[in-house]
Amino acid sequence: SQTIHQWPATLVQPVGSPLSLECTVEGTSNPNLYWYRQAAGRGLQLLFYSVGIGQISSEVPQNLSASRPQDRQFILSSKKLLLSDSGFYLCAWSAGQGDTEAFFGQGTRLTVV
Amino acid sequence: GEDVEQSLFLSVREGDSSVINCTYTDSSSTYLYWYKQEPGAGLQLLTYIFSNMDMKQDQRLTVLLNKKDKHLSLRIADTQTGDSAIYFCAESWGSGAGSYQLTFGKGTKLSVIP
């Protein structure tokens, strides 16, 4: 069966420090991968999506970047965190060809202090 | 752009029915979804409905879609304390076979009173 792993579960980082959140998917190949952010008092916002290795699309301008070095690995990064980067980050995957369901990781709660 | 609105809070008594409402703006939405988020956890798909359907029932869940008014609702029959969570309405958009992008509402926090 397919599973999605996301870590760490919680993270407290100082302003200006770098960030790396990792997400891996098992049990499927060539998944579509997504990073969403849930900020306090706001809905979920799509940050990045990827349909293949090295293919990253960004939905909103921001301080973050994403990379997909392997088929089932998706990384969210920042060189210098801002206070406004605090939030709950969710990785998700879906099968290709417009499948109807996305499966989410457990999320990472990031607090920038 | 796309926008999904839903009320932020709902409180019901155990055993009663819960109805969570959602409105959306994108008339080209293909699928509409209800996701459940329990405390400290990721999202779990509860159910979805294709945009050419009016109703979908799945055990205690009933989804109603009024495409003319762009209104979606989720009814939970016989609500249990385990149903306490945040419920997100979402619509899918984006083009191409390889894309799957969701626009989410802010979530409705359902509190079930024993």
mmCIF file of C-alpha atoms in Angstrom:
data_model
loop_
_atom_site.group_PDB
_atom_site.id
_atom_site.type_symbol
_atom_site.label_atom_id
_atom_site.label_comp_id
_atom_site.label_asym_id
_atom_site.label_seq_id
_atom_site.Cartn_x
_atom_site.Cartn_y
_atom_site.Cartn_z
ATOM 1 C CA SER A 1 0.000 0.000 0.000
ATOM 2 C CA GLN A 2 1.045 3.574 -0.485
ATOM 3 C CA THR A 3 2.341 5.642 2.392
ATOM 4 C CA ILE A 4 3.631 9.157 2.749
ATOM 5 C CA HIS A 5 6.213 10.218 5.290
ATOM 6 C CA GLN A 6 6.877 13.772 6.300
ATOM 7 C CA TRP A 7 9.356 15.004 8.885
ATOM 8 C CA PRO A 8 9.985 16.494 11.274
ATOM 9 C CA ALA A 9 6.604 16.749 12.985
ATOM 10 C CA THR A 10 7.495 19.956 14.793
ATOM 11 C CA LEU A 11 10.274 22.462 14.298
ATOM 12 C CA VAL A 12 11.269 25.686 16.011
ATOM 13 C CA GLN A 13 13.764 27.765 14.081
ATOM 14 C CA PRO A 14 15.185 31.263 14.568
ATOM 15 C CA VAL A 15 14.623 33.992 12.033
ATOM 16 C CA GLY A 16 17.287 33.933 9.345
ATOM 17 C CA SER A 17 18.083 30.242 9.717
ATOM 18 C CA PRO A 18 17.724 27.760 6.834
ATOM 19 C CA LEU A 19 14.928 25.239 6.470
ATOM 20 C CA SER A 20 14.635 21.789 4.974
ATOM 21 C CA LEU A 21 11.459 19.718 5.225
ATOM 22 C CA GLU A 22 11.418 16.338 3.603
ATOM 23 C CA CYS A 23 8.600 14.241 2.239
ATOM 24 C CA THR A 24 8.814 10.770 0.771
ATOM 25 C CA VAL A 25 6.207 8.524 -0.762
ATOM 26 C CA GLU A 26 6.310 4.739 -0.826
ATOM 27 C CA GLY A 27 4.362 2.197 -2.798
ATOM 28 C CA THR A 28 3.749 4.192 -5.940
ATOM 29 C CA SER A 29 5.750 5.549 -8.827
ATOM 30 C CA ASN A 30 5.644 8.868 -10.635
ATOM 31 C CA PRO A 31 3.289 10.529 -8.175
ATOM 32 C CA ASN A 32 2.271 14.169 -8.361
ATOM 33 C CA LEU A 33 3.675 15.835 -5.259
ATOM 34 C CA TYR A 34 2.476 18.939 -3.439
ATOM 35 C CA TRP A 35 3.426 21.242 -0.618
ATOM 36 C CA TYR A 36 0.604 23.092 1.155
ATOM 37 C CA ARG A 37 0.785 25.574 4.005
ATOM 38 C CA GLN A 38 -1.869 26.181 6.611
ATOM 39 C CA ALA A 39 -1.266 29.470 8.347
ATOM 40 C CA ALA A 40 -3.075 30.460 11.541
ATOM 41 C CA GLY A 41 -6.616 31.648 10.767
ATOM 42 C CA ARG A 42 -6.241 30.930 7.092
ATOM 43 C CA GLY A 43 -7.101 28.127 4.744
ATOM 44 C CA LEU A 44 -4.709 25.766 3.092
ATOM 45 C CA GLN A 45 -2.628 27.304 0.376
ATOM 46 C CA LEU A 46 -0.860 25.399 -2.373
ATOM 47 C CA LEU A 47 2.805 26.388 -2.439
ATOM 48 C CA PHE A 48 4.408 24.032 -4.951
ATOM 49 C CA TYR A 49 3.513 21.063 -7.066
ATOM 50 C CA SER A 50 5.590 18.686 -9.109
ATOM 51 C CA VAL A 51 4.606 16.271 -11.834
ATOM 52 C CA GLY A 52 8.059 14.733 -12.232
ATOM 53 C CA ILE A 53 11.695 14.755 -11.168
ATOM 54 C CA GLY A 54 13.128 18.237 -11.424
ATOM 55 C CA GLN A 55 9.756 19.721 -12.436
ATOM 56 C CA ILE A 56 8.542 22.252 -9.901
ATOM 57 C CA SER A 57 5.719 24.764 -10.268
ATOM 58 C CA SER A 58 5.255 27.554 -7.780
ATOM 59 C CA GLU A 59 1.832 28.948 -7.028
ATOM 60 C CA VAL A 60 2.701 31.963 -4.917
ATOM 61 C CA PRO A 61 5.769 34.184 -4.655
ATOM 62 C CA GLN A 62 7.476 33.559 -1.370
ATOM 63 C CA ASN A 63 10.591 32.952 0.619
ATOM 64 C CA LEU A 64 10.486 29.198 0.041
ATOM 65 C CA SER A 65 11.664 26.844 -2.675
ATOM 66 C CA ALA A 66 11.034 23.198 -3.487
ATOM 67 C CA SER A 67 13.046 20.474 -5.117
ATOM 68 C CA ARG A 68 12.390 16.954 -6.305
ATOM 69 C CA PRO A 69 15.700 15.127 -6.527
ATOM 70 C CA GLN A 70 14.092 11.696 -6.805
ATOM 71 C CA ASP A 71 10.775 10.394 -8.057
ATOM 72 C CA ARG A 72 9.265 9.968 -4.599
ATOM 73 C CA GLN A 73 11.075 12.676 -2.673
ATOM 74 C CA PHE A 74 9.934 16.262 -2.304
ATOM 75 C CA ILE A 75 11.852 18.837 -0.296
ATOM 76 C CA LEU A 76 10.735 22.244 0.922
ATOM 77 C CA SER A 77 13.551 24.672 1.665
ATOM 78 C CA SER A 78 14.409 28.181 2.642
ATOM 79 C CA LYS A 79 17.773 29.897 2.853
ATOM 80 C CA LYS A 80 16.607 32.399 5.483
ATOM 81 C CA LEU A 81 13.382 31.957 7.403
ATOM 82 C CA LEU A 82 11.025 34.835 8.124
ATOM 83 C CA LEU A 83 8.556 35.097 10.985
ATOM 84 C CA SER A 84 5.767 34.901 8.420
ATOM 85 C CA ASP A 85 6.962 31.438 7.389
ATOM 86 C CA SER A 86 5.470 29.995 10.578
ATOM 87 C CA GLY A 87 2.648 27.584 9.904
ATOM 88 C CA PHE A 88 1.618 24.011 9.382
ATOM 89 C CA TYR A 89 3.132 22.494 6.247
ATOM 90 C CA LEU A 90 1.545 19.533 4.572
ATOM 91 C CA CYS A 91 3.000 17.347 1.873
ATOM 92 C CA ALA A 92 0.621 15.439 -0.366
ATOM 93 C CA TRP A 93 0.689 13.100 -3.306
ATOM 94 C CA SER A 94 -1.746 11.968 -5.927
ATOM 95 C CA ALA A 95 -1.559 9.467 -8.742
ATOM 96 C CA GLY A 96 -1.008 10.865 -12.189
ATOM 97 C CA GLN A 97 -3.609 11.256 -14.909
ATOM 98 C CA GLY A 98 -5.927 13.429 -12.889
ATOM 99 C CA ASP A 99 -6.749 10.998 -10.118
ATOM 100 C CA THR A 100 -9.421 12.240 -7.760
ATOM 101 C CA GLU A 101 -7.806 11.850 -4.358
ATOM 102 C CA ALA A 102 -4.771 13.420 -2.727
ATOM 103 C CA PHE A 103 -3.147 11.752 0.263
ATOM 104 C CA PHE A 104 -1.596 13.942 2.899
ATOM 105 C CA GLY A 105 1.314 13.522 5.263
ATOM 106 C CA GLN A 106 0.994 14.185 8.979
ATOM 107 C CA GLY A 107 2.296 17.710 8.607
ATOM 108 C CA THR A 108 5.128 19.756 10.091
ATOM 109 C CA ARG A 109 4.374 22.530 12.528
ATOM 110 C CA LEU A 110 7.016 25.194 11.960
ATOM 111 C CA THR A 111 7.450 28.033 14.411
ATOM 112 C CA VAL A 112 9.887 30.763 13.480
ATOM 113 C CA VAL A 113 11.053 32.735 16.504
ATOM 114 C CA GLY B 1 -9.259 33.759 -8.789
ATOM 115 C CA GLU B 2 -10.732 30.763 -7.075
ATOM 116 C CA ASP B 3 -12.268 31.260 -3.650
ATOM 117 C CA VAL B 4 -13.865 28.821 -1.228
ATOM 118 C CA GLU B 5 -15.821 30.058 1.790
ATOM 119 C CA GLN B 6 -17.140 28.177 4.779
ATOM 120 C CA SER B 7 -18.234 29.045 8.284
ATOM 121 C CA LEU B 8 -15.527 28.687 10.914
ATOM 122 C CA PHE B 9 -17.369 26.970 13.766
ATOM 123 C CA LEU B 10 -20.211 24.526 14.314
ATOM 124 C CA SER B 11 -21.349 22.968 17.566
ATOM 125 C CA VAL B 12 -23.829 20.077 17.770
ATOM 126 C CA ARG B 13 -25.015 17.576 20.343
ATOM 127 C CA GLU B 14 -24.026 13.947 20.073
ATOM 128 C CA GLY B 15 -26.620 12.026 18.079
ATOM 129 C CA ASP B 16 -27.847 15.068 16.170
ATOM 130 C CA SER B 17 -27.087 15.742 12.511
ATOM 131 C CA SER B 18 -24.363 18.184 11.519
ATOM 132 C CA VAL B 19 -24.514 20.246 8.356
ATOM 133 C CA ILE B 20 -21.403 22.040 7.175
ATOM 134 C CA ASN B 21 -21.823 24.476 4.306
ATOM 135 C CA CYS B 22 -19.428 25.759 1.697
ATOM 136 C CA THR B 23 -19.599 28.128 -1.255
ATOM 137 C CA TYR B 24 -17.158 28.360 -4.109
ATOM 138 C CA THR B 25 -16.633 30.705 -7.026
ATOM 139 C CA ASP B 26 -14.970 28.703 -9.779
ATOM 140 C CA SER B 27 -17.701 27.499 -12.116
ATOM 141 C CA SER B 28 -15.208 25.276 -13.930
ATOM 142 C CA SER B 29 -14.516 23.122 -10.875
ATOM 143 C CA THR B 30 -14.512 19.473 -11.776
ATOM 144 C CA TYR B 31 -14.523 17.853 -8.349
ATOM 145 C CA LEU B 32 -15.502 19.105 -4.918
ATOM 146 C CA TYR B 33 -14.193 17.494 -1.762
ATOM 147 C CA TRP B 34 -14.604 17.267 1.951
ATOM 148 C CA TYR B 35 -11.455 16.633 3.965
ATOM 149 C CA LYS B 36 -11.236 15.995 7.706
ATOM 150 C CA GLN B 37 -8.356 17.170 9.865
ATOM 151 C CA GLU B 38 -8.050 15.808 13.371
ATOM 152 C CA PRO B 39 -5.902 17.634 15.937
ATOM 153 C CA GLY B 40 -2.218 17.564 15.047
ATOM 154 C CA ALA B 41 -2.806 15.367 12.011
ATOM 155 C CA GLY B 42 -2.788 15.663 8.261
ATOM 156 C CA LEU B 43 -5.841 15.738 6.083
ATOM 157 C CA GLN B 44 -7.990 12.757 5.288
ATOM 158 C CA LEU B 45 -10.342 12.667 2.335
ATOM 159 C CA LEU B 46 -13.876 11.974 3.542
ATOM 160 C CA THR B 47 -15.761 12.101 0.301
ATOM 161 C CA TYR B 48 -15.902 13.889 -3.011
ATOM 162 C CA ILE B 49 -18.491 14.647 -5.631
ATOM 163 C CA PHE B 50 -18.151 15.181 -9.337
ATOM 164 C CA SER B 51 -19.525 18.495 -10.500
ATOM 165 C CA ASN B 52 -22.294 16.947 -12.604
ATOM 166 C CA MET B 53 -23.811 15.197 -9.589
ATOM 167 C CA ASP B 54 -26.367 16.641 -7.171
ATOM 168 C CA MET B 55 -25.992 14.273 -4.271
ATOM 169 C CA LYS B 56 -23.730 11.564 -2.973
ATOM 170 C CA GLN B 57 -24.339 9.399 0.071
ATOM 171 C CA ASP B 58 -21.715 7.353 1.855
ATOM 172 C CA GLN B 59 -22.849 5.740 5.114
ATOM 173 C CA ARG B 60 -23.414 8.615 7.581
ATOM 174 C CA LEU B 61 -22.211 11.231 5.111
ATOM 175 C CA THR B 62 -24.393 13.007 2.570
ATOM 176 C CA VAL B 63 -22.973 15.550 0.167
ATOM 177 C CA LEU B 64 -25.302 17.938 -1.622
ATOM 178 C CA LEU B 65 -24.177 20.093 -4.528
ATOM 179 C CA ASN B 66 -26.118 23.016 -5.935
ATOM 180 C CA LYS B 67 -24.053 23.928 -8.949
ATOM 181 C CA LYS B 68 -26.267 26.866 -9.888
ATOM 182 C CA ASP B 69 -25.661 28.521 -6.520
ATOM 183 C CA LYS B 70 -22.139 27.059 -6.192
ATOM 184 C CA HIS B 71 -23.068 25.670 -2.820
ATOM 185 C CA LEU B 72 -21.779 22.443 -1.313
ATOM 186 C CA SER B 73 -22.846 20.894 1.969
ATOM 187 C CA LEU B 74 -21.787 17.953 4.099
ATOM 188 C CA ARG B 75 -24.329 16.323 6.379
ATOM 189 C CA ILE B 76 -23.143 13.947 9.075
ATOM 190 C CA ALA B 77 -25.953 11.850 10.499
ATOM 191 C CA ASP B 78 -25.884 10.673 14.121
ATOM 192 C CA THR B 79 -22.840 12.823 14.916
ATOM 193 C CA GLN B 80 -20.392 11.209 17.329
ATOM 194 C CA THR B 81 -17.684 12.698 19.545
ATOM 195 C CA GLY B 82 -15.143 11.142 17.211
ATOM 196 C CA ASP B 83 -16.447 13.402 14.471
ATOM 197 C CA SER B 84 -15.002 16.433 16.265
ATOM 198 C CA ALA B 85 -12.439 17.855 13.862
ATOM 199 C CA ILE B 86 -11.892 20.564 11.301
ATOM 200 C CA TYR B 87 -13.652 19.943 8.000
ATOM 201 C CA PHE B 88 -12.280 21.487 4.826
ATOM 202 C CA CYS B 89 -14.206 22.048 1.672
ATOM 203 C CA ALA B 90 -12.035 22.030 -1.450
ATOM 204 C CA GLU B 91 -12.390 22.294 -5.178
ATOM 205 C CA SER B 92 -10.022 21.052 -7.820
ATOM 206 C CA TRP B 93 -8.732 23.178 -10.632
ATOM 207 C CA GLY B 94 -5.811 23.248 -12.983
ATOM 208 C CA SER B 95 -5.355 21.880 -16.449
ATOM 209 C CA GLY B 96 -3.474 18.959 -17.860
ATOM 210 C CA ALA B 97 -3.496 15.289 -16.992
ATOM 211 C CA GLY B 98 -0.634 15.637 -14.574
ATOM 212 C CA SER B 99 -1.865 18.473 -12.403
ATOM 213 C CA TYR B 100 -4.090 18.205 -9.395
ATOM 214 C CA GLN B 101 -4.429 21.407 -7.482
ATOM 215 C CA LEU B 102 -6.869 22.064 -4.723
ATOM 216 C CA THR B 103 -8.262 25.298 -3.383
ATOM 217 C CA PHE B 104 -9.340 24.896 0.213
ATOM 218 C CA GLY B 105 -11.700 26.827 2.428
ATOM 219 C CA LYS B 106 -10.511 27.947 5.860
ATOM 220 C CA GLY B 107 -12.106 24.970 7.535
ATOM 221 C CA THR B 108 -15.092 24.516 9.839
ATOM 222 C CA LYS B 109 -14.321 23.380 13.360
ATOM 223 C CA LEU B 110 -16.981 20.906 14.414
ATOM 224 C CA SER B 111 -17.402 20.458 18.159
ATOM 225 C CA VAL B 112 -19.602 17.600 19.329
ATOM 226 C CA ILE B 113 -21.125 18.006 22.786
ATOM 227 C CA PRO B 114 -21.617 14.696 24.621
#
